[in-house]
Amino acid sequence: AKKAGLIVHLTMIVGFPWETKEDALRTFDLVKKLMQRGHADLLQATTIVPYPGTSMYEEALKNNGFLFNPKDYDRFDMSEPVLKTRMEPNDVRAICNRIYTIFLTPQYILARLRSLRSMADVMFTLRGAVAVLGHLKDFGRGKS
């Protein structure tokens, strides 16, 4: 995809009911390698959110799988774990937060600076930096 000039965007979803901390950390390591080797340009991390009407939502209702009242839709904002999982909620939050630190590594920053070709690239990168800081703030809130 990159050879064709496409921007490669990765999304890491954390907090599936069956996921262990070790599973999530292995995925994190893979994502980090892909980013550091230049196979991907952009990255986001989020907690799994089973929205009403989906089979995952119904399954969680049936199995008492929510961490809080499933009618509290304001909390379905991807900034905190929603489902009971084999990880502690703070571990889910910490792994999501840790993903965004990849953007702060010297390897990523240098690669990004080398890729800037226009003012549009600069503006895109600045908007991305603001978004990363926002995500770090969201996942660092400690909601539970």
PDB file of C-alpha atoms in Angstrom:
ATOM      1  CA  ALA A   1       0.000   0.000   0.000  1.00  0.00           C
ATOM      2  CA  LYS A   2       2.788   2.417   0.891  1.00  0.00           C
ATOM      3  CA  LYS A   3       4.584   1.673  -2.398  1.00  0.00           C
ATOM      4  CA  ALA A   4       1.408   2.743  -4.171  1.00  0.00           C
ATOM      5  CA  GLY A   5       1.505   6.054  -2.295  1.00  0.00           C
ATOM      6  CA  LEU A   6      -1.314   5.254   0.097  1.00  0.00           C
ATOM      7  CA  ILE A   7      -1.303   6.375   3.721  1.00  0.00           C
ATOM      8  CA  VAL A   8      -1.553   3.273   5.916  1.00  0.00           C
ATOM      9  CA  HIS A   9      -3.670   3.697   9.057  1.00  0.00           C
ATOM     10  CA  LEU A  10      -3.707   1.060  11.824  1.00  0.00           C
ATOM     11  CA  THR A  11      -6.419   0.724  14.460  1.00  0.00           C
ATOM     12  CA  MET A  12      -5.793  -1.322  17.593  1.00  0.00           C
ATOM     13  CA  ILE A  13      -8.905  -2.264  19.556  1.00  0.00           C
ATOM     14  CA  VAL A  14      -8.323  -3.333  23.158  1.00  0.00           C
ATOM     15  CA  GLY A  15     -10.641  -4.922  25.708  1.00  0.00           C
ATOM     16  CA  PHE A  16     -12.382  -7.818  23.989  1.00  0.00           C
ATOM     17  CA  PRO A  17     -13.953 -10.148  26.586  1.00  0.00           C
ATOM     18  CA  TRP A  18     -11.580 -13.007  25.709  1.00  0.00           C
ATOM     19  CA  GLU A  19      -8.432 -10.860  25.482  1.00  0.00           C
ATOM     20  CA  THR A  20      -5.664 -11.219  28.055  1.00  0.00           C
ATOM     21  CA  LYS A  21      -3.105  -8.581  28.935  1.00  0.00           C
ATOM     22  CA  GLU A  22      -0.477 -10.738  27.226  1.00  0.00           C
ATOM     23  CA  ASP A  23      -2.591 -10.844  24.027  1.00  0.00           C
ATOM     24  CA  ALA A  24      -2.920  -7.060  24.015  1.00  0.00           C
ATOM     25  CA  LEU A  25       0.795  -6.546  24.655  1.00  0.00           C
ATOM     26  CA  ARG A  26       1.699  -8.886  21.777  1.00  0.00           C
ATOM     27  CA  THR A  27      -0.566  -6.858  19.501  1.00  0.00           C
ATOM     28  CA  PHE A  28       1.046  -3.666  20.809  1.00  0.00           C
ATOM     29  CA  ASP A  29       4.512  -5.039  20.000  1.00  0.00           C
ATOM     30  CA  LEU A  30       3.420  -5.889  16.445  1.00  0.00           C
ATOM     31  CA  VAL A  31       1.902  -2.443  15.921  1.00  0.00           C
ATOM     32  CA  LYS A  32       5.049  -0.788  17.285  1.00  0.00           C
ATOM     33  CA  LYS A  33       7.245  -2.784  14.879  1.00  0.00           C
ATOM     34  CA  LEU A  34       5.030  -1.891  11.921  1.00  0.00           C
ATOM     35  CA  MET A  35       5.189   1.791  12.825  1.00  0.00           C
ATOM     36  CA  GLN A  36       8.937   1.837  13.519  1.00  0.00           C
ATOM     37  CA  ARG A  37       9.744   0.008  10.290  1.00  0.00           C
ATOM     38  CA  GLY A  38       7.697   2.483   8.297  1.00  0.00           C
ATOM     39  CA  HIS A  39       5.022  -0.001   7.183  1.00  0.00           C
ATOM     40  CA  ALA A  40       2.282   2.250   8.583  1.00  0.00           C
ATOM     41  CA  ASP A  41       1.868   6.014   8.863  1.00  0.00           C
ATOM     42  CA  LEU A  42      -0.966   6.552  11.303  1.00  0.00           C
ATOM     43  CA  LEU A  43      -2.297   4.770  14.313  1.00  0.00           C
ATOM     44  CA  GLN A  44      -5.198   4.878  16.688  1.00  0.00           C
ATOM     45  CA  ALA A  45      -6.181   2.795  19.676  1.00  0.00           C
ATOM     46  CA  THR A  46      -9.558   2.414  21.256  1.00  0.00           C
ATOM     47  CA  THR A  47     -11.438   0.224  23.647  1.00  0.00           C
ATOM     48  CA  ILE A  48     -14.012  -2.129  22.191  1.00  0.00           C
ATOM     49  CA  VAL A  49     -17.473  -0.582  22.387  1.00  0.00           C
ATOM     50  CA  PRO A  50     -20.425  -2.905  21.781  1.00  0.00           C
ATOM     51  CA  TYR A  51     -23.110  -0.552  20.538  1.00  0.00           C
ATOM     52  CA  PRO A  52     -26.828  -1.271  21.058  1.00  0.00           C
ATOM     53  CA  GLY A  53     -28.236  -3.405  18.290  1.00  0.00           C
ATOM     54  CA  THR A  54     -25.028  -5.375  17.762  1.00  0.00           C
ATOM     55  CA  SER A  55     -24.586  -9.033  18.611  1.00  0.00           C
ATOM     56  CA  MET A  56     -21.720  -8.161  20.967  1.00  0.00           C
ATOM     57  CA  TYR A  57     -24.015  -5.807  22.916  1.00  0.00           C
ATOM     58  CA  GLU A  58     -26.693  -8.502  23.202  1.00  0.00           C
ATOM     59  CA  GLU A  59     -24.089 -11.061  24.279  1.00  0.00           C
ATOM     60  CA  ALA A  60     -22.767  -8.712  26.975  1.00  0.00           C
ATOM     61  CA  LEU A  61     -26.314  -8.036  28.221  1.00  0.00           C
ATOM     62  CA  LYS A  62     -27.055 -11.754  28.386  1.00  0.00           C
ATOM     63  CA  ASN A  63     -23.824 -12.535  30.265  1.00  0.00           C
ATOM     64  CA  ASN A  64     -23.683  -9.503  32.590  1.00  0.00           C
ATOM     65  CA  GLY A  65     -20.610  -8.437  30.648  1.00  0.00           C
ATOM     66  CA  PHE A  66     -20.728  -4.667  31.127  1.00  0.00           C
ATOM     67  CA  LEU A  67     -18.553  -2.807  33.615  1.00  0.00           C
ATOM     68  CA  PHE A  68     -21.322  -0.250  34.192  1.00  0.00           C
ATOM     69  CA  ASN A  69     -24.998   0.280  33.392  1.00  0.00           C
ATOM     70  CA  PRO A  70     -25.307  -0.418  29.647  1.00  0.00           C
ATOM     71  CA  LYS A  71     -27.938   2.322  29.373  1.00  0.00           C
ATOM     72  CA  ASP A  72     -25.344   4.942  30.376  1.00  0.00           C
ATOM     73  CA  TYR A  73     -24.592   5.751  26.743  1.00  0.00           C
ATOM     74  CA  ASP A  74     -22.519   8.833  27.604  1.00  0.00           C
ATOM     75  CA  ARG A  75     -19.810   6.438  28.771  1.00  0.00           C
ATOM     76  CA  PHE A  76     -19.693   4.685  25.372  1.00  0.00           C
ATOM     77  CA  ASP A  77     -17.189   7.287  24.168  1.00  0.00           C
ATOM     78  CA  MET A  78     -14.182   4.960  23.703  1.00  0.00           C
ATOM     79  CA  SER A  79     -12.230   6.656  26.500  1.00  0.00           C
ATOM     80  CA  GLU A  80     -12.762   3.875  29.037  1.00  0.00           C
ATOM     81  CA  PRO A  81     -13.335   0.121  29.044  1.00  0.00           C
ATOM     82  CA  VAL A  82     -16.963  -0.896  28.601  1.00  0.00           C
ATOM     83  CA  LEU A  83     -16.812  -4.686  28.852  1.00  0.00           C
ATOM     84  CA  LYS A  84     -15.620  -7.067  31.519  1.00  0.00           C
ATOM     85  CA  THR A  85     -12.518  -8.755  30.204  1.00  0.00           C
ATOM     86  CA  ARG A  86      -9.684 -10.962  31.364  1.00  0.00           C
ATOM     87  CA  MET A  87      -7.732  -7.742  32.020  1.00  0.00           C
ATOM     88  CA  GLU A  88      -8.187  -5.134  34.693  1.00  0.00           C
ATOM     89  CA  PRO A  89      -9.911  -1.985  33.358  1.00  0.00           C
ATOM     90  CA  ASN A  90      -6.807   0.043  34.218  1.00  0.00           C
ATOM     91  CA  ASP A  91      -4.700  -2.329  32.080  1.00  0.00           C
ATOM     92  CA  VAL A  92      -7.011  -1.782  29.098  1.00  0.00           C
ATOM     93  CA  ARG A  93      -6.761   1.977  29.559  1.00  0.00           C
ATOM     94  CA  ALA A  94      -2.971   1.841  30.038  1.00  0.00           C
ATOM     95  CA  ILE A  95      -2.432  -0.196  26.861  1.00  0.00           C
ATOM     96  CA  CYS A  96      -4.570   2.222  24.832  1.00  0.00           C
ATOM     97  CA  ASN A  97      -2.582   5.099  26.290  1.00  0.00           C
ATOM     98  CA  ARG A  98       0.727   3.349  25.615  1.00  0.00           C
ATOM     99  CA  ILE A  99      -0.115   2.960  21.921  1.00  0.00           C
ATOM    100  CA  TYR A 100      -0.082   6.723  21.485  1.00  0.00           C
ATOM    101  CA  THR A 101       3.423   6.966  22.946  1.00  0.00           C
ATOM    102  CA  ILE A 102       4.686   5.393  19.698  1.00  0.00           C
ATOM    103  CA  PHE A 103       4.130   8.823  18.139  1.00  0.00           C
ATOM    104  CA  LEU A 104       6.585  10.265  20.672  1.00  0.00           C
ATOM    105  CA  THR A 105       9.501   7.996  19.754  1.00  0.00           C
ATOM    106  CA  PRO A 106      12.471   9.581  17.979  1.00  0.00           C
ATOM    107  CA  GLN A 107      12.145   7.021  15.142  1.00  0.00           C
ATOM    108  CA  TYR A 108       8.555   8.050  14.385  1.00  0.00           C
ATOM    109  CA  ILE A 109       9.185  11.784  14.754  1.00  0.00           C
ATOM    110  CA  LEU A 110      12.203  11.697  12.418  1.00  0.00           C
ATOM    111  CA  ALA A 111      10.376   9.574   9.847  1.00  0.00           C
ATOM    112  CA  ARG A 112       7.407  11.940   9.965  1.00  0.00           C
ATOM    113  CA  LEU A 113       9.588  15.034   9.578  1.00  0.00           C
ATOM    114  CA  ARG A 114      11.388  13.441   6.612  1.00  0.00           C
ATOM    115  CA  SER A 115       8.043  12.742   4.945  1.00  0.00           C
ATOM    116  CA  LEU A 116       6.815  16.362   5.025  1.00  0.00           C
ATOM    117  CA  ARG A 117       6.566  17.641   1.463  1.00  0.00           C
ATOM    118  CA  SER A 118       4.082  20.500   1.607  1.00  0.00           C
ATOM    119  CA  MET A 119       2.299  22.927   3.908  1.00  0.00           C
ATOM    120  CA  ALA A 120      -0.676  20.546   3.782  1.00  0.00           C
ATOM    121  CA  ASP A 121       1.586  17.798   5.190  1.00  0.00           C
ATOM    122  CA  VAL A 122       2.721  20.148   7.969  1.00  0.00           C
ATOM    123  CA  MET A 123      -0.869  21.070   8.865  1.00  0.00           C
ATOM    124  CA  PHE A 124      -1.962  17.418   8.780  1.00  0.00           C
ATOM    125  CA  THR A 125       0.913  16.514  11.114  1.00  0.00           C
ATOM    126  CA  LEU A 126       0.084  19.352  13.515  1.00  0.00           C
ATOM    127  CA  ARG A 127      -3.582  18.296  13.661  1.00  0.00           C
ATOM    128  CA  GLY A 128      -2.402  14.748  14.324  1.00  0.00           C
ATOM    129  CA  ALA A 129      -0.142  15.903  17.162  1.00  0.00           C
ATOM    130  CA  VAL A 130      -3.071  17.705  18.795  1.00  0.00           C
ATOM    131  CA  ALA A 131      -5.203  14.563  18.409  1.00  0.00           C
ATOM    132  CA  VAL A 132      -2.500  12.382  20.004  1.00  0.00           C
ATOM    133  CA  LEU A 133      -2.295  14.716  22.993  1.00  0.00           C
ATOM    134  CA  GLY A 134      -6.087  14.579  23.288  1.00  0.00           C
ATOM    135  CA  HIS A 135      -6.075  10.787  23.255  1.00  0.00           C
ATOM    136  CA  LEU A 136      -3.341  10.669  25.890  1.00  0.00           C
ATOM    137  CA  LYS A 137      -5.476  12.985  28.026  1.00  0.00           C
ATOM    138  CA  ASP A 138      -8.647  10.901  27.460  1.00  0.00           C
ATOM    139  CA  PHE A 139      -7.057   7.590  28.392  1.00  0.00           C
ATOM    140  CA  GLY A 140      -5.194   9.180  31.289  1.00  0.00           C
ATOM    141  CA  ARG A 141      -8.401  10.440  32.925  1.00  0.00           C
ATOM    142  CA  GLY A 142      -8.744   7.352  35.084  1.00  0.00           C
ATOM    143  CA  LYS A 143     -12.500   6.997  34.603  1.00  0.00           C
ATOM    144  CA  SER A 144     -13.998   3.755  35.844  1.00  0.00           C
TER     145      SER A 144
END
